[in-house]
Structures are given as structure tokens and as C-alpha cells.
Amino acid sequence: MTRARAVAGLAIASVLLSSCTLVPTSKAPSRINPGLVPLGLLGRTIPGTGNGHVIFITQPVYIVDATGHLAPSSRIVPSPPTLSSVLRELILGPTDIEVGTGYTSALPSNLVVTQATVVHGVGVIDLTRSLSTIPYRQLILAVGQLTLTAFGVGATHGIRVTVNGVPERLPLPNGTSSELVTANDFQSLLNG
């Protein structure tokens, strides 16, 4: 009997408490006095940085469209864009909406870029492991994605890919390979 009373008591208590709330509700939004918002969260600068601020811009990254060609897609990155920040967005791959329309990425999902910089118009991308482990057709698309994306952030003379500091030969769509590949080498892979 005591067990049944305890269960019944808990049931009644839960029904009574479920009708209560600790947060008062209202039928319409209410304006909060900006002076009451702590920590400078409404300020134009980043709190605690001595007037630091971040400006974001859109930057194209190249992904594989439904026809198997490379197509630009906009990503939001901090301004000014760097090769590292844009490659970070590229490696994340297509968005859910893009995936739904047939877009993919030829880059491995576990790709790790240890360093990426542009030196005298050449993008130098250091990876933790070789791209040569992926199938040949996918490899050409992956190198195209890296090259065309890097071109948009100043790698106008091409890219070099290194694996733990060792230069890697990259395949080109024409069947040859090179340590330095340029955006012009991958124009044939663009859609349109």
C-alpha cells in the first residue's frame, strides 16, 4: 500500500508542478534595456579585446557538382581571407542543401592541413598524409578543388602540396603530373 501511495503522490505532485513555470511568460516580446545587458555583449567590438572586431566576407570554394564538374560555392570567412581559413571551409565539404542537390567533395573527409600559406603568389599546402591514396579521377578533382579555391585567395601562380614538408607530384587533367599546378590547368573541369 505504501508503494502505491508514494507513486500516486509523485504523480499528483508532477501534475501540479507541470502547470507551473519558473520563467514568467508574456503574449508579446518585451524590450530589454540595453544598459542591463552585461559584459558588453551589445557592443560593436569583441568584449575584452581593446576594440577588436571581426568582419566576415563571402569567399568561393570549389566543390563537385552533380555532373562531376567543379563549381564555385560561397562560404563565409573572416576578412581578410587566408588560405588556411578558406581551406578549412573547403574541407568541411558541401552544405546539407548542396548535398541534397547532388554536390559532393572529392577531398577526403579526414584531410588535415597542417599549414597553408601564399608565398609570392604560390599557395603552399602542407598535409599530414598523401592524397595519392584516393582513386585517380577523384584525385584530379580534389587537386582541382584545392587549386581553384587557393586561386581565389591569392595563389595566382598555383599551388604546391607537401606531405610533412616533402613535395608531392600532383596529377593534371591532361594525364601529366607536376609539383606546381595552376588554376589554368583545371579550367577544363569547371562546369560551363
Coordinates of C-alpha atoms in Angstrom, one line a residue:
M1 CA 0.0 0.0 0.0
T2 CA 2.8 2.5 0.9
R3 CA 4.4 1.9 -2.5
A4 CA 1.1 2.7 -4.3
R5 CA 0.6 5.8 -2.2
A6 CA 4.2 7.0 -3.0
V7 CA 3.6 6.5 -6.7
A8 CA 0.2 8.3 -6.5
G9 CA 1.8 11.1 -4.5
L10 CA 4.6 11.6 -7.1
A11 CA 2.0 11.5 -10.0
I12 CA -0.1 14.2 -8.3
A13 CA 3.0 16.3 -7.5
S14 CA 4.3 16.1 -11.1
V15 CA 0.9 17.2 -12.5
L16 CA 0.8 20.2 -10.1
L17 CA 4.4 21.2 -10.9
S18 CA 3.9 20.8 -14.6
S19 CA 1.4 23.6 -14.6
C20 CA 4.0 25.9 -13.0
T21 CA 7.0 27.6 -14.6
L22 CA 9.9 29.5 -13.2
V23 CA 10.0 31.8 -16.1
P24 CA 7.2 34.3 -16.4
T25 CA 5.6 34.3 -19.9
S26 CA 4.0 37.1 -21.9
K27 CA 2.0 37.1 -25.0
A28 CA 4.3 39.6 -26.8
P29 CA 8.1 40.1 -26.8
S30 CA 9.3 42.7 -24.3
R31 CA 12.2 45.1 -24.9
I32 CA 15.2 44.7 -22.7
N33 CA 17.0 47.8 -21.6
P34 CA 20.5 47.7 -23.3
G35 CA 22.0 49.1 -20.1
L36 CA 21.1 45.8 -18.3
V37 CA 22.9 43.5 -20.8
P38 CA 26.2 42.6 -19.1
L39 CA 29.7 42.1 -20.4
G40 CA 29.4 44.5 -23.3
L41 CA 27.6 41.9 -25.4
L42 CA 25.8 44.5 -27.4
G43 CA 28.9 46.5 -28.2
R44 CA 30.4 46.9 -31.7
T45 CA 33.7 45.3 -30.6
I46 CA 34.6 42.0 -29.1
P47 CA 34.4 42.3 -25.3
G48 CA 37.8 42.2 -23.6
T49 CA 39.9 42.8 -26.7
G50 CA 40.6 46.5 -26.6
N51 CA 38.3 47.4 -29.6
G52 CA 38.9 44.2 -31.5
H53 CA 36.3 43.3 -34.2
V54 CA 35.8 40.8 -36.9
I55 CA 34.5 41.4 -40.4
F56 CA 33.2 38.5 -42.4
I57 CA 33.1 38.2 -46.2
T58 CA 32.0 35.5 -48.6
Q59 CA 34.7 33.6 -50.5
P60 CA 34.3 31.0 -53.2
V61 CA 35.3 27.4 -52.6
Y62 CA 35.1 24.8 -55.3
I63 CA 33.1 21.6 -54.9
V64 CA 32.0 18.8 -57.2
D65 CA 28.5 19.4 -58.7
A66 CA 26.0 16.7 -59.7
T67 CA 27.6 16.4 -63.2
G68 CA 31.1 15.7 -61.8
H69 CA 32.4 19.1 -62.7
L70 CA 33.9 21.7 -60.3
A71 CA 31.6 24.6 -59.3
P72 CA 32.1 27.6 -57.0
S73 CA 30.1 27.8 -53.8
S74 CA 30.2 30.7 -51.4
R75 CA 31.4 30.4 -47.8
I76 CA 31.7 33.0 -45.0
V77 CA 35.2 33.5 -43.7
P78 CA 36.9 36.2 -41.6
S79 CA 38.3 39.2 -43.6
P80 CA 40.9 39.3 -45.0
P81 CA 40.6 35.7 -46.1
T82 CA 43.6 33.5 -45.7
L83 CA 44.5 30.2 -47.5
S84 CA 44.1 28.4 -44.2
S85 CA 40.7 29.8 -43.4
V86 CA 39.3 29.1 -46.8
L87 CA 40.7 25.6 -47.0
R88 CA 39.1 24.9 -43.6
E89 CA 35.7 25.7 -45.1
L90 CA 36.5 23.7 -48.2
I91 CA 37.4 20.6 -46.2
L92 CA 34.1 20.8 -44.4
G93 CA 32.5 19.9 -47.7
P94 CA 29.2 20.8 -49.2
T95 CA 26.3 22.0 -47.0
D96 CA 23.2 19.9 -46.4
I97 CA 21.3 21.8 -49.0
E98 CA 24.2 21.3 -51.6
V99 CA 24.3 17.6 -50.7
G100 CA 20.6 17.4 -51.4
T101 CA 21.1 18.8 -54.9
G102 CA 23.9 16.3 -55.7
Y103 CA 27.0 18.2 -54.7
T104 CA 30.0 16.3 -53.2
S105 CA 33.6 16.8 -52.4
A106 CA 36.5 14.8 -53.9
L107 CA 38.6 15.6 -50.8
P108 CA 38.8 13.0 -48.1
S109 CA 36.7 13.9 -45.1
N110 CA 39.6 13.2 -42.7
L111 CA 42.1 15.5 -44.6
V112 CA 44.3 17.5 -42.2
V113 CA 46.0 20.7 -43.4
T114 CA 48.9 21.4 -41.0
Q115 CA 49.9 24.7 -42.7
A116 CA 48.7 26.7 -45.7
T117 CA 50.3 30.0 -46.8
V118 CA 50.7 32.0 -50.0
V119 CA 54.3 33.0 -50.8
H120 CA 54.9 35.1 -53.9
G121 CA 51.6 34.0 -55.4
V122 CA 52.2 30.3 -54.8
G123 CA 50.0 28.5 -52.3
V124 CA 52.0 26.0 -50.2
I125 CA 49.7 23.5 -48.6
D126 CA 51.2 21.0 -46.1
L127 CA 49.1 17.9 -45.4
T128 CA 49.6 15.1 -42.8
R129 CA 49.2 12.4 -45.4
S130 CA 49.3 12.0 -49.2
L131 CA 46.3 12.5 -51.4
S132 CA 47.5 9.7 -53.7
T133 CA 45.6 7.1 -51.7
I134 CA 42.3 8.2 -53.3
P135 CA 41.1 7.0 -56.7
Y136 CA 42.8 8.7 -59.7
R137 CA 39.6 10.5 -61.1
Q138 CA 38.7 11.7 -57.6
L139 CA 42.3 12.8 -57.0
I140 CA 42.2 15.0 -60.1
L141 CA 39.0 16.6 -58.8
A142 CA 40.5 17.0 -55.3
V143 CA 43.6 18.8 -56.7
G144 CA 41.3 21.0 -58.8
Q145 CA 39.3 21.9 -55.7
L146 CA 42.4 22.9 -53.8
T147 CA 43.9 24.8 -56.8
L148 CA 40.9 26.8 -57.8
T149 CA 40.0 27.6 -54.2
A150 CA 43.5 28.8 -53.5
F151 CA 43.5 30.9 -56.6
G152 CA 40.7 33.0 -55.0
V153 CA 42.8 33.9 -52.0
G154 CA 46.0 35.0 -53.9
A155 CA 47.6 31.8 -55.1
T156 CA 47.6 33.2 -58.6
H157 CA 50.8 31.3 -59.6
G158 CA 49.4 27.9 -58.5
I159 CA 49.8 25.6 -55.5
R160 CA 52.4 23.1 -54.2
V161 CA 51.2 20.3 -51.9
T162 CA 53.7 18.9 -49.4
V163 CA 53.2 15.9 -47.1
N164 CA 55.1 16.6 -43.8
G165 CA 57.3 19.0 -45.7
V166 CA 58.1 16.7 -48.7
P167 CA 56.8 18.0 -52.1
E168 CA 54.2 15.8 -53.8
R169 CA 53.6 15.4 -57.5
L170 CA 50.0 16.2 -58.4
P171 CA 48.1 14.8 -61.4
L172 CA 46.7 17.1 -64.0
P173 CA 43.6 16.5 -66.2
N174 CA 45.8 16.1 -69.3
G175 CA 47.4 13.0 -67.8
T176 CA 50.7 14.5 -66.7
S177 CA 51.8 15.5 -63.2
S178 CA 53.7 18.4 -61.7
E179 CA 54.8 19.7 -58.3
L180 CA 53.3 23.1 -59.2
V181 CA 49.8 23.2 -60.6
T182 CA 47.9 26.3 -61.6
A183 CA 44.2 27.3 -61.9
N184 CA 44.6 27.2 -65.7
D185 CA 45.4 23.5 -65.6
F186 CA 41.9 22.8 -64.2
Q187 CA 39.8 25.1 -66.3
S188 CA 38.5 22.0 -68.2
L189 CA 37.0 20.7 -65.0
L190 CA 34.7 23.7 -64.5
N191 CA 31.0 23.4 -65.2
G192 CA 30.1 25.6 -68.1

